[in-house]
């Protein structure tokens, strides 16, 4: 028996359009979900990649900090070494001067005067001793002032000790003077004279 569609054809058309719309809407929703999911995966991958780069940077920075610390330690060690070398060079340069100073002191100390302590701070000498009288101390200071290696005597303390074998104890200061010798310059001129003679 043939089927007869009793619904109006317009209502059937609307129902088909509605069905197609729902299908399209569902497809669009699925597509949007897919795009969102892909975007999430992409963003998550970018975040992970950035975190890995940050971790590498932190590791490299920590390594650089260690190297900088080593460099600073080496720089400090270098400065300490240079300071020690400077001290050694100063001692080597001052060794002949010290010999001259002690030799000069032995010449300037008058009879009846004895040094008990000699302290040097750079070019400043502190001389402590005893003498038979204050006159001996004055003579000692006068000889220091006339010396080539010592100048500017300054008396700090003098105490009379009448009960002792030596009448006075004293503390005085003097400046060490660097005497420039002409001998090194003469030695330096010898090679020049030889070259001049060879050239002539």
mmCIF file with all atom_site columns, C-alpha atoms in Angstrom:
data_model
loop_
_atom_site.group_PDB
_atom_site.id
_atom_site.type_symbol
_atom_site.label_atom_id
_atom_site.label_alt_id
_atom_site.label_comp_id
_atom_site.label_asym_id
_atom_site.label_entity_id
_atom_site.label_seq_id
_atom_site.pdbx_PDB_ins_code
_atom_site.Cartn_x
_atom_site.Cartn_y
_atom_site.Cartn_z
_atom_site.occupancy
_atom_site.B_iso_or_equiv
_atom_site.pdbx_formal_charge
_atom_site.auth_seq_id
_atom_site.auth_comp_id
_atom_site.auth_asym_id
_atom_site.auth_atom_id
_atom_site.pdbx_PDB_model_num
ATOM 1   C CA . UNK A 1 1   ? 0.000   0.000  0.000  1.00 0.00 ? 1   UNK A CA 1
ATOM 2   C CA . UNK A 1 2   ? 1.574   3.302  -0.946 1.00 0.00 ? 2   UNK A CA 1
ATOM 3   C CA . UNK A 1 3   ? 2.624   5.663  1.899  1.00 0.00 ? 3   UNK A CA 1
ATOM 4   C CA . UNK A 1 4   ? 1.101   9.069  1.926  1.00 0.00 ? 4   UNK A CA 1
ATOM 5   C CA . UNK A 1 5   ? 2.921   11.920 3.605  1.00 0.00 ? 5   UNK A CA 1
ATOM 6   C CA . UNK A 1 6   ? 0.299   13.772 5.539  1.00 0.00 ? 6   UNK A CA 1
ATOM 7   C CA . UNK A 1 7   ? 2.691   16.485 6.883  1.00 0.00 ? 7   UNK A CA 1
ATOM 8   C CA . UNK A 1 8   ? 2.825   19.626 4.935  1.00 0.00 ? 8   UNK A CA 1
ATOM 9   C CA . UNK A 1 9   ? 5.894   19.909 2.845  1.00 0.00 ? 9   UNK A CA 1
ATOM 10  C CA . UNK A 1 10  ? 6.930   23.219 4.477  1.00 0.00 ? 10  UNK A CA 1
ATOM 11  C CA . UNK A 1 11  ? 7.037   21.669 7.954  1.00 0.00 ? 11  UNK A CA 1
ATOM 12  C CA . UNK A 1 12  ? 9.194   18.852 6.597  1.00 0.00 ? 12  UNK A CA 1
ATOM 13  C CA . UNK A 1 13  ? 11.542  21.363 5.063  1.00 0.00 ? 13  UNK A CA 1
ATOM 14  C CA . UNK A 1 14  ? 11.870  23.271 8.354  1.00 0.00 ? 14  UNK A CA 1
ATOM 15  C CA . UNK A 1 15  ? 12.613  20.045 10.208 1.00 0.00 ? 15  UNK A CA 1
ATOM 16  C CA . UNK A 1 16  ? 15.352  19.158 7.735  1.00 0.00 ? 16  UNK A CA 1
ATOM 17  C CA . UNK A 1 17  ? 16.870  22.634 8.045  1.00 0.00 ? 17  UNK A CA 1
ATOM 18  C CA . UNK A 1 18  ? 16.786  22.359 11.815 1.00 0.00 ? 18  UNK A CA 1
ATOM 19  C CA . UNK A 1 19  ? 18.484  18.980 11.642 1.00 0.00 ? 19  UNK A CA 1
ATOM 20  C CA . UNK A 1 20  ? 21.172  20.315 9.338  1.00 0.00 ? 20  UNK A CA 1
ATOM 21  C CA . UNK A 1 21  ? 21.662  23.341 11.623 1.00 0.00 ? 21  UNK A CA 1
ATOM 22  C CA . UNK A 1 22  ? 22.092  21.136 14.673 1.00 0.00 ? 22  UNK A CA 1
ATOM 23  C CA . UNK A 1 23  ? 24.539  18.966 12.790 1.00 0.00 ? 23  UNK A CA 1
ATOM 24  C CA . UNK A 1 24  ? 26.486  22.051 11.673 1.00 0.00 ? 24  UNK A CA 1
ATOM 25  C CA . UNK A 1 25  ? 26.385  23.456 15.208 1.00 0.00 ? 25  UNK A CA 1
ATOM 26  C CA . UNK A 1 26  ? 27.691  20.193 16.622 1.00 0.00 ? 26  UNK A CA 1
ATOM 27  C CA . UNK A 1 27  ? 30.440  20.121 14.021 1.00 0.00 ? 27  UNK A CA 1
ATOM 28  C CA . UNK A 1 28  ? 31.401  23.698 14.834 1.00 0.00 ? 28  UNK A CA 1
ATOM 29  C CA . UNK A 1 29  ? 31.477  22.873 18.545 1.00 0.00 ? 29  UNK A CA 1
ATOM 30  C CA . UNK A 1 30  ? 33.668  19.864 17.875 1.00 0.00 ? 30  UNK A CA 1
ATOM 31  C CA . UNK A 1 31  ? 35.941  21.974 15.676 1.00 0.00 ? 31  UNK A CA 1
ATOM 32  C CA . UNK A 1 32  ? 36.156  24.652 18.378 1.00 0.00 ? 32  UNK A CA 1
ATOM 33  C CA . UNK A 1 33  ? 37.006  22.021 20.982 1.00 0.00 ? 33  UNK A CA 1
ATOM 34  C CA . UNK A 1 34  ? 39.645  20.578 18.673 1.00 0.00 ? 34  UNK A CA 1
ATOM 35  C CA . UNK A 1 35  ? 41.141  24.028 18.050 1.00 0.00 ? 35  UNK A CA 1
ATOM 36  C CA . UNK A 1 36  ? 41.115  24.781 21.790 1.00 0.00 ? 36  UNK A CA 1
ATOM 37  C CA . UNK A 1 37  ? 42.744  21.437 22.572 1.00 0.00 ? 37  UNK A CA 1
ATOM 38  C CA . UNK A 1 38  ? 45.407  21.966 19.916 1.00 0.00 ? 38  UNK A CA 1
ATOM 39  C CA . UNK A 1 39  ? 45.990  25.500 21.234 1.00 0.00 ? 39  UNK A CA 1
ATOM 40  C CA . UNK A 1 40  ? 46.323  24.146 24.766 1.00 0.00 ? 40  UNK A CA 1
ATOM 41  C CA . UNK A 1 41  ? 48.836  21.538 23.638 1.00 0.00 ? 41  UNK A CA 1
ATOM 42  C CA . UNK A 1 42  ? 50.771  24.166 21.694 1.00 0.00 ? 42  UNK A CA 1
ATOM 43  C CA . UNK A 1 43  ? 50.799  26.617 24.617 1.00 0.00 ? 43  UNK A CA 1
ATOM 44  C CA . UNK A 1 44  ? 51.728  23.871 27.060 1.00 0.00 ? 44  UNK A CA 1
ATOM 45  C CA . UNK A 1 45  ? 54.594  22.849 24.790 1.00 0.00 ? 45  UNK A CA 1
ATOM 46  C CA . UNK A 1 46  ? 55.787  26.449 24.588 1.00 0.00 ? 46  UNK A CA 1
ATOM 47  C CA . UNK A 1 47  ? 55.638  26.782 28.390 1.00 0.00 ? 47  UNK A CA 1
ATOM 48  C CA . UNK A 1 48  ? 57.564  23.551 28.868 1.00 0.00 ? 48  UNK A CA 1
ATOM 49  C CA . UNK A 1 49  ? 60.144  24.618 26.298 1.00 0.00 ? 49  UNK A CA 1
ATOM 50  C CA . UNK A 1 50  ? 60.537  28.003 28.018 1.00 0.00 ? 50  UNK A CA 1
ATOM 51  C CA . UNK A 1 51  ? 60.904  26.299 31.399 1.00 0.00 ? 51  UNK A CA 1
ATOM 52  C CA . UNK A 1 52  ? 63.626  24.072 29.964 1.00 0.00 ? 52  UNK A CA 1
ATOM 53  C CA . UNK A 1 53  ? 65.424  27.127 28.563 1.00 0.00 ? 53  UNK A CA 1
ATOM 54  C CA . UNK A 1 54  ? 65.077  28.887 31.907 1.00 0.00 ? 54  UNK A CA 1
ATOM 55  C CA . UNK A 1 55  ? 66.513  25.863 33.688 1.00 0.00 ? 55  UNK A CA 1
ATOM 56  C CA . UNK A 1 56  ? 69.453  25.770 31.280 1.00 0.00 ? 56  UNK A CA 1
ATOM 57  C CA . UNK A 1 57  ? 70.012  29.479 31.859 1.00 0.00 ? 57  UNK A CA 1
ATOM 58  C CA . UNK A 1 58  ? 69.907  28.993 35.632 1.00 0.00 ? 58  UNK A CA 1
ATOM 59  C CA . UNK A 1 59  ? 72.435  26.179 35.329 1.00 0.00 ? 59  UNK A CA 1
ATOM 60  C CA . UNK A 1 60  ? 74.713  28.298 33.126 1.00 0.00 ? 60  UNK A CA 1
ATOM 61  C CA . UNK A 1 61  ? 74.385  31.276 35.498 1.00 0.00 ? 61  UNK A CA 1
ATOM 62  C CA . UNK A 1 62  ? 75.301  29.074 38.461 1.00 0.00 ? 62  UNK A CA 1
ATOM 63  C CA . UNK A 1 63  ? 78.339  27.809 36.540 1.00 0.00 ? 63  UNK A CA 1
ATOM 64  C CA . UNK A 1 64  ? 79.327  31.375 35.652 1.00 0.00 ? 64  UNK A CA 1
ATOM 65  C CA . UNK A 1 65  ? 78.968  32.384 39.308 1.00 0.00 ? 65  UNK A CA 1
ATOM 66  C CA . UNK A 1 66  ? 81.363  29.588 40.261 1.00 0.00 ? 66  UNK A CA 1
ATOM 67  C CA . UNK A 1 67  ? 83.840  30.720 37.610 1.00 0.00 ? 67  UNK A CA 1
ATOM 68  C CA . UNK A 1 68  ? 83.547  34.350 38.774 1.00 0.00 ? 68  UNK A CA 1
ATOM 69  C CA . UNK A 1 69  ? 84.162  33.217 42.347 1.00 0.00 ? 69  UNK A CA 1
ATOM 70  C CA . UNK A 1 70  ? 87.270  31.336 41.210 1.00 0.00 ? 70  UNK A CA 1
ATOM 71  C CA . UNK A 1 71  ? 88.456  34.384 39.252 1.00 0.00 ? 71  UNK A CA 1
ATOM 72  C CA . UNK A 1 72  ? 87.931  36.625 42.294 1.00 0.00 ? 72  UNK A CA 1
ATOM 73  C CA . UNK A 1 73  ? 89.823  34.137 44.448 1.00 0.00 ? 73  UNK A CA 1
ATOM 74  C CA . UNK A 1 74  ? 92.678  34.068 41.929 1.00 0.00 ? 74  UNK A CA 1
ATOM 75  C CA . UNK A 1 75  ? 92.650  37.871 41.773 1.00 0.00 ? 75  UNK A CA 1
ATOM 76  C CA . UNK A 1 76  ? 92.908  38.086 45.561 1.00 0.00 ? 76  UNK A CA 1
ATOM 77  C CA . UNK A 1 77  ? 95.731  35.548 45.541 1.00 0.00 ? 77  UNK A CA 1
ATOM 78  C CA . UNK A 1 78  ? 97.456  37.546 42.809 1.00 0.00 ? 78  UNK A CA 1
ATOM 79  C CA . UNK A 1 79  ? 97.116  40.765 44.835 1.00 0.00 ? 79  UNK A CA 1
ATOM 80  C CA . UNK A 1 80  ? 98.532  39.030 47.918 1.00 0.00 ? 80  UNK A CA 1
ATOM 81  C CA . UNK A 1 81  ? 101.418 37.705 45.840 1.00 0.00 ? 81  UNK A CA 1
ATOM 82  C CA . UNK A 1 82  ? 102.105 41.171 44.398 1.00 0.00 ? 82  UNK A CA 1
ATOM 83  C CA . UNK A 1 83  ? 102.002 42.666 47.898 1.00 0.00 ? 83  UNK A CA 1
ATOM 84  C CA . UNK A 1 84  ? 104.501 40.076 49.132 1.00 0.00 ? 84  UNK A CA 1
ATOM 85  C CA . UNK A 1 85  ? 106.742 40.749 46.129 1.00 0.00 ? 85  UNK A CA 1
ATOM 86  C CA . UNK A 1 86  ? 106.590 44.487 46.852 1.00 0.00 ? 86  UNK A CA 1
ATOM 87  C CA . UNK A 1 87  ? 107.599 43.855 50.456 1.00 0.00 ? 87  UNK A CA 1
ATOM 88  C CA . UNK A 1 88  ? 110.483 41.633 49.347 1.00 0.00 ? 88  UNK A CA 1
ATOM 89  C CA . UNK A 1 89  ? 111.641 44.226 46.810 1.00 0.00 ? 89  UNK A CA 1
ATOM 90  C CA . UNK A 1 90  ? 111.472 46.977 49.427 1.00 0.00 ? 90  UNK A CA 1
ATOM 91  C CA . UNK A 1 91  ? 113.476 44.842 51.833 1.00 0.00 ? 91  UNK A CA 1
ATOM 92  C CA . UNK A 1 92  ? 116.046 44.106 49.143 1.00 0.00 ? 92  UNK A CA 1
ATOM 93  C CA . UNK A 1 93  ? 116.327 47.784 48.255 1.00 0.00 ? 93  UNK A CA 1
ATOM 94  C CA . UNK A 1 94  ? 116.533 48.846 51.890 1.00 0.00 ? 94  UNK A CA 1
ATOM 95  C CA . UNK A 1 95  ? 119.068 46.188 52.917 1.00 0.00 ? 95  UNK A CA 1
ATOM 96  C CA . UNK A 1 96  ? 122.137 48.268 51.926 1.00 0.00 ? 96  UNK A CA 1
ATOM 97  C CA . UNK A 1 97  ? 120.554 51.324 53.539 1.00 0.00 ? 97  UNK A CA 1
ATOM 98  C CA . UNK A 1 98  ? 120.007 49.446 56.800 1.00 0.00 ? 98  UNK A CA 1
ATOM 99  C CA . UNK A 1 99  ? 123.666 48.421 56.794 1.00 0.00 ? 99  UNK A CA 1
ATOM 100 C CA . UNK A 1 100 ? 124.676 52.052 56.280 1.00 0.00 ? 100 UNK A CA 1
ATOM 101 C CA . UNK A 1 101 ? 122.282 53.211 59.007 1.00 0.00 ? 101 UNK A CA 1
ATOM 102 C CA . UNK A 1 102 ? 123.678 50.781 61.583 1.00 0.00 ? 102 UNK A CA 1
ATOM 103 C CA . UNK A 1 103 ? 127.198 51.684 60.575 1.00 0.00 ? 103 UNK A CA 1
ATOM 104 C CA . UNK A 1 104 ? 126.333 55.358 60.919 1.00 0.00 ? 104 UNK A CA 1
ATOM 105 C CA . UNK A 1 105 ? 124.744 54.764 64.328 1.00 0.00 ? 105 UNK A CA 1
ATOM 106 C CA . UNK A 1 106 ? 127.897 53.068 65.540 1.00 0.00 ? 106 UNK A CA 1
ATOM 107 C CA . UNK A 1 107 ? 129.803 56.203 64.519 1.00 0.00 ? 107 UNK A CA 1
ATOM 108 C CA . UNK A 1 108 ? 127.370 58.738 65.959 1.00 0.00 ? 108 UNK A CA 1
ATOM 109 C CA . UNK A 1 109 ? 126.837 57.147 69.384 1.00 0.00 ? 109 UNK A CA 1
ATOM 110 C CA . UNK A 1 110 ? 129.268 58.965 71.714 1.00 0.00 ? 110 UNK A CA 1
ATOM 111 C CA . UNK A 1 111 ? 131.257 57.335 74.475 1.00 0.00 ? 111 UNK A CA 1
ATOM 112 C CA . UNK A 1 112 ? 129.204 56.686 77.600 1.00 0.00 ? 112 UNK A CA 1
ATOM 113 C CA . UNK A 1 113 ? 126.017 56.206 75.550 1.00 0.00 ? 113 UNK A CA 1
ATOM 114 C CA . UNK A 1 114 ? 124.440 52.839 74.757 1.00 0.00 ? 114 UNK A CA 1
ATOM 115 C CA . UNK A 1 115 ? 121.439 51.944 72.608 1.00 0.00 ? 115 UNK A CA 1
ATOM 116 C CA . UNK A 1 116 ? 119.077 49.327 74.050 1.00 0.00 ? 116 UNK A CA 1
ATOM 117 C CA . UNK A 1 117 ? 116.443 49.279 71.287 1.00 0.00 ? 117 UNK A CA 1
ATOM 118 C CA . UNK A 1 118 ? 116.156 50.366 67.654 1.00 0.00 ? 118 UNK A CA 1
ATOM 119 C CA . UNK A 1 119 ? 112.749 50.347 65.949 1.00 0.00 ? 119 UNK A CA 1
ATOM 120 C CA . UNK A 1 120 ? 112.221 51.366 62.324 1.00 0.00 ? 120 UNK A CA 1
ATOM 121 C CA . UNK A 1 121 ? 108.882 52.344 60.765 1.00 0.00 ? 121 UNK A CA 1
ATOM 122 C CA . UNK A 1 122 ? 109.492 53.085 57.095 1.00 0.00 ? 122 UNK A CA 1
ATOM 123 C CA . UNK A 1 123 ? 112.028 55.960 57.256 1.00 0.00 ? 123 UNK A CA 1
ATOM 124 C CA . UNK A 1 124 ? 111.456 56.769 60.922 1.00 0.00 ? 124 UNK A CA 1
ATOM 125 C CA . UNK A 1 125 ? 113.810 55.406 63.597 1.00 0.00 ? 125 UNK A CA 1
ATOM 126 C CA . UNK A 1 126 ? 112.996 55.135 67.272 1.00 0.00 ? 126 UNK A CA 1
ATOM 127 C CA . UNK A 1 127 ? 116.178 54.968 69.373 1.00 0.00 ? 127 UNK A CA 1
ATOM 128 C CA . UNK A 1 128 ? 116.072 53.983 73.033 1.00 0.00 ? 128 UNK A CA 1
ATOM 129 C CA . UNK A 1 129 ? 119.110 53.880 75.260 1.00 0.00 ? 129 UNK A CA 1
ATOM 130 C CA . UNK A 1 130 ? 120.991 54.999 78.341 1.00 0.00 ? 130 UNK A CA 1
ATOM 131 C CA . UNK A 1 131 ? 123.742 57.568 78.796 1.00 0.00 ? 131 UNK A CA 1
ATOM 132 C CA . UNK A 1 132 ? 126.016 58.778 81.538 1.00 0.00 ? 132 UNK A CA 1
ATOM 133 C CA . UNK A 1 133 ? 124.434 62.230 81.386 1.00 0.00 ? 133 UNK A CA 1
ATOM 134 C CA . UNK A 1 134 ? 122.035 64.399 79.429 1.00 0.00 ? 134 UNK A CA 1
ATOM 135 C CA . UNK A 1 135 ? 125.084 66.052 77.883 1.00 0.00 ? 135 UNK A CA 1
ATOM 136 C CA . UNK A 1 136 ? 125.913 62.753 76.174 1.00 0.00 ? 136 UNK A CA 1
ATOM 137 C CA . UNK A 1 137 ? 122.372 62.615 74.783 1.00 0.00 ? 137 UNK A CA 1
ATOM 138 C CA . UNK A 1 138 ? 122.725 66.147 73.414 1.00 0.00 ? 138 UNK A CA 1
ATOM 139 C CA . UNK A 1 139 ? 126.019 65.177 71.778 1.00 0.00 ? 139 UNK A CA 1
ATOM 140 C CA . UNK A 1 140 ? 124.341 62.119 70.266 1.00 0.00 ? 140 UNK A CA 1
ATOM 141 C CA . UNK A 1 141 ? 121.562 64.264 68.775 1.00 0.00 ? 141 UNK A CA 1
ATOM 142 C CA . UNK A 1 142 ? 124.100 66.735 67.399 1.00 0.00 ? 142 UNK A CA 1
ATOM 143 C CA . UNK A 1 143 ? 126.009 63.922 65.684 1.00 0.00 ? 143 UNK A CA 1
ATOM 144 C CA . UNK A 1 144 ? 122.779 62.568 64.210 1.00 0.00 ? 144 UNK A CA 1
ATOM 145 C CA . UNK A 1 145 ? 122.001 65.968 62.739 1.00 0.00 ? 145 UNK A CA 1
ATOM 146 C CA . UNK A 1 146 ? 125.496 66.116 61.199 1.00 0.00 ? 146 UNK A CA 1
ATOM 147 C CA . UNK A 1 147 ? 125.219 62.594 59.773 1.00 0.00 ? 147 UNK A CA 1
ATOM 148 C CA . UNK A 1 148 ? 124.753 61.810 56.078 1.00 0.00 ? 148 UNK A CA 1
ATOM 149 C CA . UNK A 1 149 ? 122.281 58.975 56.722 1.00 0.00 ? 149 UNK A CA 1
ATOM 150 C CA . UNK A 1 150 ? 120.330 60.354 59.704 1.00 0.00 ? 150 UNK A CA 1
ATOM 151 C CA . UNK A 1 151 ? 118.591 63.689 60.194 1.00 0.00 ? 151 UNK A CA 1
ATOM 152 C CA . UNK A 1 152 ? 116.025 65.539 62.319 1.00 0.00 ? 152 UNK A CA 1
ATOM 153 C CA . UNK A 1 153 ? 116.688 64.123 65.792 1.00 0.00 ? 153 UNK A CA 1
ATOM 154 C CA . UNK A 1 154 ? 113.756 64.648 68.170 1.00 0.00 ? 154 UNK A CA 1
ATOM 155 C CA . UNK A 1 155 ? 114.053 63.880 71.862 1.00 0.00 ? 155 UNK A CA 1
ATOM 156 C CA . UNK A 1 156 ? 110.864 62.394 73.267 1.00 0.00 ? 156 UNK A CA 1
ATOM 157 C CA . UNK A 1 157 ? 111.830 61.268 76.778 1.00 0.00 ? 157 UNK A CA 1
ATOM 158 C CA . UNK A 1 158 ? 114.858 61.667 79.007 1.00 0.00 ? 158 UNK A CA 1
ATOM 159 C CA . UNK A 1 159 ? 114.883 60.458 82.611 1.00 0.00 ? 159 UNK A CA 1
ATOM 160 C CA . UNK A 1 160 ? 117.622 60.958 85.155 1.00 0.00 ? 160 UNK A CA 1
ATOM 161 C CA . UNK A 1 161 ? 118.600 57.884 87.185 1.00 0.00 ? 161 UNK A CA 1
ATOM 162 C CA . UNK A 1 162 ? 121.069 59.036 89.813 1.00 0.00 ? 162 UNK A CA 1
ATOM 163 C CA . UNK A 1 163 ? 121.181 55.660 91.563 1.00 0.00 ? 163 UNK A CA 1
ATOM 164 C CA . UNK A 1 164 ? 122.156 53.685 88.450 1.00 0.00 ? 164 UNK A CA 1
ATOM 165 C CA . UNK A 1 165 ? 125.560 53.251 86.819 1.00 0.00 ? 165 UNK A CA 1
ATOM 166 C CA . UNK A 1 166 ? 124.334 55.383 83.912 1.00 0.00 ? 166 UNK A CA 1
ATOM 167 C CA . UNK A 1 167 ? 122.675 58.652 84.749 1.00 0.00 ? 167 UNK A CA 1
ATOM 168 C CA . UNK A 1 168 ? 119.974 59.030 82.057 1.00 0.00 ? 168 UNK A CA 1
ATOM 169 C CA . UNK A 1 169 ? 117.661 56.905 79.947 1.00 0.00 ? 169 UNK A CA 1
ATOM 170 C CA . UNK A 1 170 ? 116.261 58.412 76.770 1.00 0.00 ? 170 UNK A CA 1
ATOM 171 C CA . UNK A 1 171 ? 113.974 57.871 73.799 1.00 0.00 ? 171 UNK A CA 1
ATOM 172 C CA . UNK A 1 172 ? 114.531 59.873 70.640 1.00 0.00 ? 172 UNK A CA 1
ATOM 173 C CA . UNK A 1 173 ? 113.465 59.737 67.002 1.00 0.00 ? 173 UNK A CA 1
ATOM 174 C CA . UNK A 1 174 ? 115.425 60.355 63.814 1.00 0.00 ? 174 UNK A CA 1
ATOM 175 C CA . UNK A 1 175 ? 114.727 60.243 60.090 1.00 0.00 ? 175 UNK A CA 1
ATOM 176 C CA . UNK A 1 176 ? 116.625 57.941 57.770 1.00 0.00 ? 176 UNK A CA 1
ATOM 177 C CA . UNK A 1 177 ? 117.983 59.733 54.712 1.00 0.00 ? 177 UNK A CA 1
ATOM 178 C CA . UNK A 1 178 ? 118.545 57.979 51.399 1.00 0.00 ? 178 UNK A CA 1
ATOM 179 C CA . UNK A 1 179 ? 121.942 58.915 50.041 1.00 0.00 ? 179 UNK A CA 1
ATOM 180 C CA . UNK A 1 180 ? 122.144 58.759 46.246 1.00 0.00 ? 180 UNK A CA 1
ATOM 181 C CA . UNK A 1 181 ? 125.509 57.435 45.168 1.00 0.00 ? 181 UNK A CA 1
ATOM 182 C CA . UNK A 1 182 ? 127.146 58.481 41.921 1.00 0.00 ? 182 UNK A CA 1
ATOM 183 C CA . UNK A 1 183 ? 128.757 55.066 41.447 1.00 0.00 ? 183 UNK A CA 1
ATOM 184 C CA . UNK A 1 184 ? 125.770 53.337 39.783 1.00 0.00 ? 184 UNK A CA 1
ATOM 185 C CA . UNK A 1 185 ? 125.452 56.221 37.348 1.00 0.00 ? 185 UNK A CA 1
ATOM 186 C CA . UNK A 1 186 ? 129.149 55.926 36.527 1.00 0.00 ? 186 UNK A CA 1
ATOM 187 C CA . UNK A 1 187 ? 128.730 52.204 35.995 1.00 0.00 ? 187 UNK A CA 1
ATOM 188 C CA . UNK A 1 188 ? 125.774 52.867 33.677 1.00 0.00 ? 188 UNK A CA 1
ATOM 189 C CA . UNK A 1 189 ? 127.882 55.307 31.654 1.00 0.00 ? 189 UNK A CA 1
ATOM 190 C CA . UNK A 1 190 ? 130.673 52.773 31.035 1.00 0.00 ? 190 UNK A CA 1
ATOM 191 C CA . UNK A 1 191 ? 128.776 50.775 28.350 1.00 0.00 ? 191 UNK A CA 1
ATOM 192 C CA . UNK A 1 192 ? 127.871 54.036 26.620 1.00 0.00 ? 192 UNK A CA 1
ATOM 193 C CA . UNK A 1 193 ? 131.515 55.116 26.605 1.00 0.00 ? 193 UNK A CA 1
ATOM 194 C CA . UNK A 1 194 ? 132.558 51.741 25.193 1.00 0.00 ? 194 UNK A CA 1
ATOM 195 C CA . UNK A 1 195 ? 129.939 52.015 22.421 1.00 0.00 ? 195 UNK A CA 1
ATOM 196 C CA . UNK A 1 196 ? 131.104 55.545 21.632 1.00 0.00 ? 196 UNK A CA 1
ATOM 197 C CA . UNK A 1 197 ? 134.735 54.394 21.438 1.00 0.00 ? 197 UNK A CA 1
ATOM 198 C CA . UNK A 1 198 ? 133.750 51.456 19.230 1.00 0.00 ? 198 UNK A CA 1
ATOM 199 C CA . UNK A 1 199 ? 131.813 53.780 16.949 1.00 0.00 ? 199 UNK A CA 1
ATOM 200 C CA . UNK A 1 200 ? 134.792 56.105 16.579 1.00 0.00 ? 200 UNK A CA 1
#
